[in-house]
């Protein structure tokens, strides 16, 4: 049974296309085109997964299907789930994170993940997708516990779903890791049944109970508000003077040319289960409110999937633009918003905070040796803030 259909991103695509028709700068145009590319590719991967899941479980009375679910996380933020499958007989929930890779996904002995794309000499490092799916599963367990549904499901598991064109390096990843191609998921899921799952045939939920729990989940979905105009720095009234008379270029103190390596990492909009700030708070950390002059554009929910091609990267140098003031994330670590919308994290070199920041940002951000800071997208910054907030100073991830 399908309790919540896939929302899609047609509304966001329509808004962004309308912004391209307005009076905007060349840098804003490049940034919007890159965002459109990411959303379209991500939506394509999610549509394919949703279509297959609906064909398999759409008429089932044992499994409830929920797509594109965004729930409050209890920490003034939100968590995004691509797909949820609730099995009332086996008393299990599968949390599916869609990754739209087309290269070869692999990892090394240190559990550091990467994707080898065709015609590229070096792999692209990515955050551990299995760990991301597991974090999503743990967050859903907390929701079940908070709503007194813990006894209804024995197992809540994270699964990573990749398209059929993606190659999985099983020599490195292993056959037991819960990362599968979308057309193989059903077979793997029903094979992974334990003795405790089998007893669920006697104690499982009824169809009505399954529907009630699933509808309660779906009813708490919060529609995201990406505030695209604010995100790209577009005023409500076009400034014709800016378009006709370019201002002298000002190089902010903490902005450098975009590193070449970031062209690949920008194409990863992983569908991670990370908390994102609520609408209207502009991503201000919970620990310390930011000054009025240091507010950041509201980041995009990480609901799009990882991409397999290089996106057109926006130029970080803007005419007349300035980086925002520094905002403290945790003690010893600060951040600021660069004119192109990226986030720069920095800490005093040689301190425990700098070591902690390095451990968290490695694989998630790009090191800028010129200004000794870590650069990442607004979406990736949410994951870094979350990791910094839960990791003791000086401890590496």
Short mmCIF file of C-alpha atoms in Angstrom, two decimals:
data_model
loop_
_atom_site.label_atom_id
_atom_site.label_comp_id
_atom_site.label_asym_id
_atom_site.label_seq_id
_atom_site.Cartn_x
_atom_site.Cartn_y
_atom_site.Cartn_z
CA UNK A 1 0.00 0.00 0.00
CA UNK A 2 1.26 3.46 -0.89
CA UNK A 3 0.61 5.90 1.96
CA UNK A 4 2.58 8.85 0.58
CA UNK A 5 3.50 9.29 -3.05
CA UNK A 6 6.72 10.83 -4.30
CA UNK A 7 6.51 14.62 -4.25
CA UNK A 8 8.99 15.23 -7.04
CA UNK A 9 10.75 18.55 -7.53
CA UNK A 10 8.63 20.09 -10.28
CA UNK A 11 7.76 23.09 -8.10
CA UNK A 12 11.41 23.91 -7.41
CA UNK A 13 12.34 23.43 -11.04
CA UNK A 14 9.58 25.82 -12.09
CA UNK A 15 10.73 28.48 -9.62
CA UNK A 16 14.38 28.21 -10.66
CA UNK A 17 13.51 28.36 -14.35
CA UNK A 18 11.51 31.53 -13.68
CA UNK A 19 14.52 33.05 -11.91
CA UNK A 20 16.64 32.42 -15.00
CA UNK A 21 14.23 34.55 -17.00
CA UNK A 22 14.68 37.52 -14.66
CA UNK A 23 17.42 40.10 -14.43
CA UNK A 24 20.28 38.34 -12.66
CA UNK A 25 24.06 38.45 -12.71
CA UNK A 26 26.21 35.99 -14.62
CA UNK A 27 27.33 34.36 -11.36
CA UNK A 28 23.75 33.94 -10.19
CA UNK A 29 22.84 32.40 -13.53
CA UNK A 30 25.65 29.84 -13.26
CA UNK A 31 24.66 28.97 -9.70
CA UNK A 32 20.99 28.51 -10.63
CA UNK A 33 21.85 26.39 -13.66
CA UNK A 34 24.04 24.17 -11.47
CA UNK A 35 21.20 23.80 -8.97
CA UNK A 36 18.74 22.92 -11.73
CA UNK A 37 21.12 20.28 -13.06
CA UNK A 38 21.46 18.72 -9.61
CA UNK A 39 17.73 18.70 -8.93
CA UNK A 40 16.81 17.23 -12.30
CA UNK A 41 19.37 14.44 -12.06
CA UNK A 42 18.43 13.70 -8.46
CA UNK A 43 14.72 13.66 -9.21
CA UNK A 44 15.35 11.25 -12.07
CA UNK A 45 17.02 8.73 -9.74
CA UNK A 46 14.33 9.03 -7.09
CA UNK A 47 11.56 8.61 -9.69
CA UNK A 48 13.14 5.39 -10.92
CA UNK A 49 13.40 3.98 -7.40
CA UNK A 50 9.87 5.08 -6.48
CA UNK A 51 8.49 3.51 -9.67
CA UNK A 52 10.08 0.13 -8.93
CA UNK A 53 8.99 0.15 -5.29
CA UNK A 54 5.44 1.08 -6.23
CA UNK A 55 5.28 -1.73 -8.77
CA UNK A 56 6.42 -4.28 -6.17
CA UNK A 57 4.62 -3.09 -3.03
CA UNK A 58 1.88 -0.79 -4.29
CA UNK A 59 -0.87 -3.44 -3.98
CA UNK A 60 0.60 -5.26 -1.00
CA UNK A 61 -1.23 -5.40 2.33
CA UNK A 62 1.94 -6.48 4.11
CA UNK A 63 4.17 -3.53 3.19
CA UNK A 64 3.42 0.18 3.42
CA UNK A 65 5.37 2.57 1.18
CA UNK A 66 6.18 6.18 2.07
CA UNK A 67 8.16 8.43 -0.29
CA UNK A 68 9.85 11.82 0.33
CA UNK A 69 9.24 12.13 4.05
CA UNK A 70 10.59 15.12 5.98
CA UNK A 71 10.12 15.05 9.75
CA UNK A 72 11.08 17.38 12.61
CA UNK A 73 14.07 15.89 14.40
CA UNK A 74 13.32 17.34 17.85
CA UNK A 75 16.43 19.56 17.65
CA UNK A 76 14.87 22.50 15.80
CA UNK A 77 15.74 20.89 12.50
CA UNK A 78 14.47 18.28 10.06
CA UNK A 79 15.48 14.89 8.72
CA UNK A 80 14.77 13.75 5.18
CA UNK A 81 13.93 10.17 4.16
CA UNK A 82 13.86 9.20 0.48
CA UNK A 83 11.78 6.03 0.86
CA UNK A 84 10.42 3.99 3.78
CA UNK A 85 9.07 0.42 3.63
CA UNK A 86 7.12 -0.83 6.67
CA UNK A 87 6.60 -4.60 6.76
CA UNK A 88 3.84 -5.51 9.23
CA UNK A 89 4.44 -9.29 9.12
CA UNK A 90 8.22 -9.28 9.57
CA UNK A 91 7.95 -6.22 11.83
CA UNK A 92 10.76 -4.51 9.95
CA UNK A 93 11.31 -1.10 8.40
CA UNK A 94 13.71 -0.43 5.53
CA UNK A 95 15.04 3.12 5.27
CA UNK A 96 16.17 3.58 1.67
CA UNK A 97 18.72 6.23 0.73
CA UNK A 98 18.97 6.74 -3.03
CA UNK A 99 22.40 7.47 -4.53
CA UNK A 100 22.39 8.23 -8.23
CA UNK A 101 25.90 7.01 -9.06
CA UNK A 102 26.82 5.61 -12.47
CA UNK A 103 30.51 4.92 -11.87
CA UNK A 104 32.07 2.22 -9.69
CA UNK A 105 31.55 2.67 -5.96
CA UNK A 106 34.27 1.32 -3.70
CA UNK A 107 36.08 1.85 -0.40
CA UNK A 108 39.48 1.21 1.17
CA UNK A 109 40.65 -0.58 4.29
CA UNK A 110 39.93 2.53 6.37
CA UNK A 111 36.26 2.47 5.36
CA UNK A 112 36.74 5.60 3.23
CA UNK A 113 34.38 5.57 0.29
CA UNK A 114 34.82 6.81 -3.26
CA UNK A 115 33.37 6.59 -6.76
CA UNK A 116 35.46 5.88 -9.84
CA UNK A 117 33.89 7.68 -12.79
CA UNK A 118 34.69 6.81 -16.41
CA UNK A 119 37.49 8.81 -18.04
CA UNK A 120 38.76 10.17 -14.70
CA UNK A 121 42.17 9.35 -13.35
CA UNK A 122 41.32 9.89 -9.69
CA UNK A 123 38.27 8.75 -7.73
CA UNK A 124 35.80 11.15 -6.13
CA UNK A 125 35.66 10.82 -2.35
CA UNK A 126 32.17 10.56 -0.87
CA UNK A 127 30.81 10.29 2.66
CA UNK A 128 30.12 6.75 3.80
CA UNK A 129 26.66 6.09 2.28
CA UNK A 130 25.96 3.06 4.48
CA UNK A 131 26.67 5.09 7.60
CA UNK A 132 24.32 7.78 6.28
CA UNK A 133 21.53 5.24 5.82
CA UNK A 134 22.18 3.81 9.29
CA UNK A 135 21.95 7.29 10.83
CA UNK A 136 18.61 7.74 9.11
CA UNK A 137 17.42 4.44 10.55
CA UNK A 138 18.46 5.48 14.08
CA UNK A 139 16.56 8.75 13.74
CA UNK A 140 13.45 6.86 12.69
CA UNK A 141 13.84 4.57 15.70
CA UNK A 142 13.81 7.66 17.91
CA UNK A 143 10.57 8.77 16.26
CA UNK A 144 8.98 5.36 16.85
CA UNK A 145 10.06 5.43 20.47
CA UNK A 146 8.75 8.96 20.98
CA UNK A 147 5.37 7.95 19.55
CA UNK A 148 5.21 4.63 21.44
CA UNK A 149 5.57 2.43 18.36
CA UNK A 150 8.86 0.72 19.33
CA UNK A 151 7.13 -2.62 19.92
CA UNK A 152 5.51 -2.52 16.50
CA UNK A 153 8.80 -3.06 14.62
CA UNK A 154 11.77 -5.15 15.74
CA UNK A 155 14.26 -3.95 13.15
CA UNK A 156 14.83 -0.60 11.46
CA UNK A 157 17.58 -0.87 8.84
CA UNK A 158 19.29 1.52 6.49
CA UNK A 159 19.74 0.48 2.86
CA UNK A 160 21.66 2.27 0.11
CA UNK A 161 20.01 2.05 -3.30
CA UNK A 162 21.99 2.72 -6.48
CA UNK A 163 20.83 2.61 -10.12
CA UNK A 164 21.36 -0.46 -12.33
CA UNK A 165 24.17 1.36 -14.18
CA UNK A 166 26.25 1.69 -11.01
CA UNK A 167 28.97 -0.88 -10.38
CA UNK A 168 29.51 -2.04 -6.80
CA UNK A 169 33.03 -3.21 -6.00
CA UNK A 170 32.06 -6.24 -3.92
CA UNK A 171 35.72 -7.22 -3.49
CA UNK A 172 36.08 -4.13 -1.31
CA UNK A 173 32.58 -3.55 -0.02
CA UNK A 174 31.55 -7.14 0.65
CA UNK A 175 28.37 -9.01 -0.18
CA UNK A 176 26.84 -8.51 3.28
CA UNK A 177 26.84 -4.71 3.12
CA UNK A 178 23.35 -3.28 2.64
CA UNK A 179 24.05 -1.46 -0.62
CA UNK A 180 22.25 -2.87 -3.67
CA UNK A 181 21.04 -1.96 -7.11
CA UNK A 182 17.43 -0.87 -7.11
CA UNK A 183 16.26 -3.83 -9.21
CA UNK A 184 17.87 -6.27 -6.74
CA UNK A 185 16.58 -4.76 -3.53
CA UNK A 186 13.42 -6.84 -3.09
CA UNK A 187 15.29 -10.13 -3.40
CA UNK A 188 17.96 -9.05 -0.93
CA UNK A 189 15.39 -7.74 1.55
CA UNK A 190 13.29 -10.89 1.70
CA UNK A 191 16.43 -13.06 1.91
CA UNK A 192 17.70 -11.16 4.93
CA UNK A 193 15.26 -12.75 7.39
CA UNK A 194 16.28 -13.84 10.88
CA UNK A 195 14.57 -16.19 13.33
CA UNK A 196 13.09 -13.25 15.23
CA UNK A 197 11.63 -11.97 11.97
CA UNK A 198 9.93 -15.32 11.38
CA UNK A 199 8.13 -15.08 14.73
CA UNK A 200 6.55 -11.88 13.46
CA UNK A 201 4.06 -13.99 11.52
CA UNK A 202 2.41 -14.71 14.86
CA UNK A 203 2.75 -11.27 16.46
CA UNK A 204 2.77 -8.93 13.47
CA UNK A 205 0.58 -5.87 13.01
CA UNK A 206 -2.82 -5.99 11.39
CA UNK A 207 -3.45 -4.15 8.14
CA UNK A 208 -5.28 -1.45 10.06
CA UNK A 209 -2.46 -1.03 12.56
CA UNK A 210 0.10 -0.78 9.78
CA UNK A 211 -1.96 1.86 8.02
CA UNK A 212 -2.42 3.82 11.25
CA UNK A 213 1.31 3.96 12.02
CA UNK A 214 2.18 4.78 8.41
CA UNK A 215 -0.42 7.53 8.16
CA UNK A 216 0.81 9.05 11.41
CA UNK A 217 4.29 9.19 9.92
CA UNK A 218 3.05 10.69 6.66
CA UNK A 219 0.85 13.24 8.44
CA UNK A 220 3.89 14.77 10.14
CA UNK A 221 5.64 15.52 6.86
CA UNK A 222 6.82 19.14 6.66
CA UNK A 223 7.07 20.63 3.19
CA UNK A 224 10.48 22.29 2.68
CA UNK A 225 10.80 25.96 1.81
CA UNK A 226 14.08 26.52 0.01
CA UNK A 227 13.72 30.32 -0.32
CA UNK A 228 15.46 30.27 -3.67
CA UNK A 229 15.58 34.05 -4.17
CA UNK A 230 17.30 34.54 -0.85
CA UNK A 231 19.55 31.55 -1.47
CA UNK A 232 20.97 33.10 -4.63
CA UNK A 233 20.92 36.67 -3.35
CA UNK A 234 18.23 37.86 -5.75
CA UNK A 235 16.33 40.94 -4.64
CA UNK A 236 12.57 41.15 -5.05
CA UNK A 237 13.06 44.24 -7.22
CA UNK A 238 15.78 43.87 -9.90
CA UNK A 239 18.66 46.28 -9.57
CA UNK A 240 19.16 47.58 -13.09
CA UNK A 241 22.11 49.70 -12.05
CA UNK A 242 24.06 46.60 -11.18
CA UNK A 243 23.33 45.01 -14.54
CA UNK A 244 24.31 48.07 -16.58
CA UNK A 245 27.28 49.34 -14.55
CA UNK A 246 29.58 46.67 -13.18
CA UNK A 247 31.15 47.53 -9.87
CA UNK A 248 34.89 47.08 -9.21
CA UNK A 249 35.72 43.58 -8.11
CA UNK A 250 36.41 43.17 -4.40
CA UNK A 251 38.23 40.05 -3.27
CA UNK A 252 36.91 39.15 0.21
CA UNK A 253 39.51 38.29 2.80
CA UNK A 254 38.48 34.64 3.00
CA UNK A 255 37.59 33.82 -0.60
CA UNK A 256 39.85 32.04 -3.04
CA UNK A 257 39.44 30.65 -6.49
CA UNK A 258 37.39 27.48 -6.42
CA UNK A 259 39.71 24.42 -6.27
CA UNK A 260 39.62 22.18 -9.29
CA UNK A 261 38.82 19.16 -7.13
CA UNK A 262 35.57 20.68 -5.99
CA UNK A 263 34.08 20.31 -9.44
CA UNK A 264 33.61 16.63 -8.66
CA UNK A 265 32.46 16.96 -5.08
CA UNK A 266 29.86 19.56 -6.02
CA UNK A 267 28.04 16.86 -7.99
CA UNK A 268 27.37 14.88 -4.80
CA UNK A 269 24.10 15.96 -3.29
CA UNK A 270 23.79 12.85 -1.23
CA UNK A 271 20.50 11.92 0.06
CA UNK A 272 21.70 11.87 3.57
CA UNK A 273 19.63 11.83 6.72
CA UNK A 274 21.01 14.94 8.33
CA UNK A 275 19.20 17.62 10.21
CA UNK A 276 18.55 20.90 8.45
CA UNK A 277 17.49 24.12 10.10
CA UNK A 278 13.80 25.06 10.07
CA UNK A 279 12.41 27.72 7.82
CA UNK A 280 13.10 31.24 8.95
CA UNK A 281 16.21 30.45 11.04
CA UNK A 282 18.70 30.62 8.16
CA UNK A 283 20.77 27.75 9.43
CA UNK A 284 21.92 29.46 12.64
CA UNK A 285 23.61 26.95 14.96
CA UNK A 286 21.65 26.00 18.05
CA UNK A 287 24.56 26.57 20.38
CA UNK A 288 25.07 30.25 19.63
CA UNK A 289 22.69 32.59 17.77
CA UNK A 290 24.34 34.50 14.97
CA UNK A 291 24.36 38.32 14.84
CA UNK A 292 21.85 39.94 12.55
CA UNK A 293 24.60 40.72 10.03
CA UNK A 294 25.86 37.15 9.95
CA UNK A 295 22.78 35.21 8.93
CA UNK A 296 23.23 32.56 6.29
CA UNK A 297 21.00 31.64 3.36
CA UNK A 298 18.72 28.75 4.21
CA UNK A 299 20.37 25.54 2.97
CA UNK A 300 18.71 23.07 0.71
CA UNK A 301 17.37 19.84 2.18
CA UNK A 302 19.53 16.96 1.13
CA UNK A 303 16.82 15.18 -0.67
CA UNK A 304 18.48 15.06 -4.09
CA UNK A 305 20.60 12.06 -4.99
CA UNK A 306 24.31 11.87 -5.78
CA UNK A 307 25.16 12.73 -9.35
CA UNK A 308 27.49 10.97 -11.74
CA UNK A 309 28.58 13.93 -13.87
CA UNK A 310 30.38 17.18 -13.22
CA UNK A 311 28.04 20.10 -12.66
CA UNK A 312 28.69 23.60 -13.98
CA UNK A 313 30.34 25.20 -10.98
CA UNK A 314 29.45 28.76 -10.02
CA UNK A 315 32.26 31.28 -9.98
CA UNK A 316 33.00 32.20 -6.35
CA UNK A 317 34.20 35.69 -7.23
CA UNK A 318 31.33 38.19 -7.34
CA UNK A 319 31.45 41.84 -8.12
CA UNK A 320 30.99 43.91 -5.00
CA UNK A 321 30.14 40.88 -2.89
CA UNK A 322 31.50 40.27 0.58
CA UNK A 323 31.73 37.24 2.79
CA UNK A 324 29.56 37.25 5.89
CA UNK A 325 30.93 37.84 9.37
CA UNK A 326 32.30 34.88 11.29
CA UNK A 327 29.78 32.83 13.24
CA UNK A 328 30.87 30.48 16.02
CA UNK A 329 29.84 26.86 15.45
CA UNK A 330 31.41 25.41 18.59
CA UNK A 331 34.26 26.61 20.76
CA UNK A 332 37.35 27.15 18.59
CA UNK A 333 35.56 26.60 15.26
CA UNK A 334 33.85 29.30 13.19
CA UNK A 335 32.25 29.60 9.80
CA UNK A 336 31.24 32.24 7.30
CA UNK A 337 29.18 32.37 4.10
CA UNK A 338 31.14 33.19 0.94
CA UNK A 339 29.61 35.33 -1.83
CA UNK A 340 28.89 32.27 -3.99
CA UNK A 341 26.89 30.59 -1.21
CA UNK A 342 29.56 28.14 -0.09
CA UNK A 343 30.46 27.81 3.57
CA UNK A 344 34.01 28.22 4.90
CA UNK A 345 34.90 26.49 8.18
CA UNK A 346 38.06 27.52 10.01
CA UNK A 347 39.91 27.02 13.28
CA UNK A 348 43.20 28.17 14.77
CA UNK A 349 45.94 25.87 13.37
CA UNK A 350 47.58 23.51 15.83
CA UNK A 351 44.66 23.45 18.27
CA UNK A 352 42.46 20.48 19.24
CA UNK A 353 39.59 22.28 17.53
CA UNK A 354 41.57 22.38 14.27
CA UNK A 355 42.26 18.65 14.54
CA UNK A 356 38.58 18.00 15.18
CA UNK A 357 37.56 20.15 12.22
CA UNK A 358 39.99 18.30 9.95
CA UNK A 359 38.60 14.94 10.99
CA UNK A 360 35.02 16.02 10.36
CA UNK A 361 35.63 17.87 7.08
CA UNK A 362 37.84 15.23 5.45
CA UNK A 363 35.77 13.65 2.69
CA UNK A 364 33.02 16.25 3.14
CA UNK A 365 34.75 19.53 2.24
CA UNK A 366 37.67 20.87 0.21
CA UNK A 367 40.79 22.16 1.99
CA UNK A 368 41.84 25.62 0.83
CA UNK A 369 45.55 25.93 1.71
CA UNK A 370 45.73 29.58 0.74
CA UNK A 371 43.33 30.73 3.43
CA UNK A 372 43.62 27.60 5.61
CA UNK A 373 39.91 26.85 5.70
CA UNK A 374 37.53 24.12 4.57
CA UNK A 375 35.07 24.93 1.77
CA UNK A 376 31.80 23.12 1.12
CA UNK A 377 28.29 23.65 -0.15
CA UNK A 378 25.50 24.86 2.11
CA UNK A 379 23.99 21.37 2.00
CA UNK A 380 27.20 19.65 3.08
CA UNK A 381 27.71 22.25 5.82
CA UNK A 382 24.68 20.92 7.67
CA UNK A 383 26.31 17.49 7.93
CA UNK A 384 29.55 19.07 9.19
CA UNK A 385 27.73 21.14 11.83
CA UNK A 386 25.86 18.06 12.99
CA UNK A 387 29.10 16.06 13.27
CA UNK A 388 30.84 18.88 15.14
CA UNK A 389 27.98 19.15 17.57
CA UNK A 390 28.18 15.49 18.54
CA UNK A 391 31.96 14.98 18.56
CA UNK A 392 34.16 15.97 21.52
CA UNK A 393 36.91 18.46 20.74
CA UNK A 394 40.12 16.84 19.58
CA UNK A 395 38.44 13.52 18.70
CA UNK A 396 38.62 12.50 15.06
CA UNK A 397 35.82 10.88 13.12
#
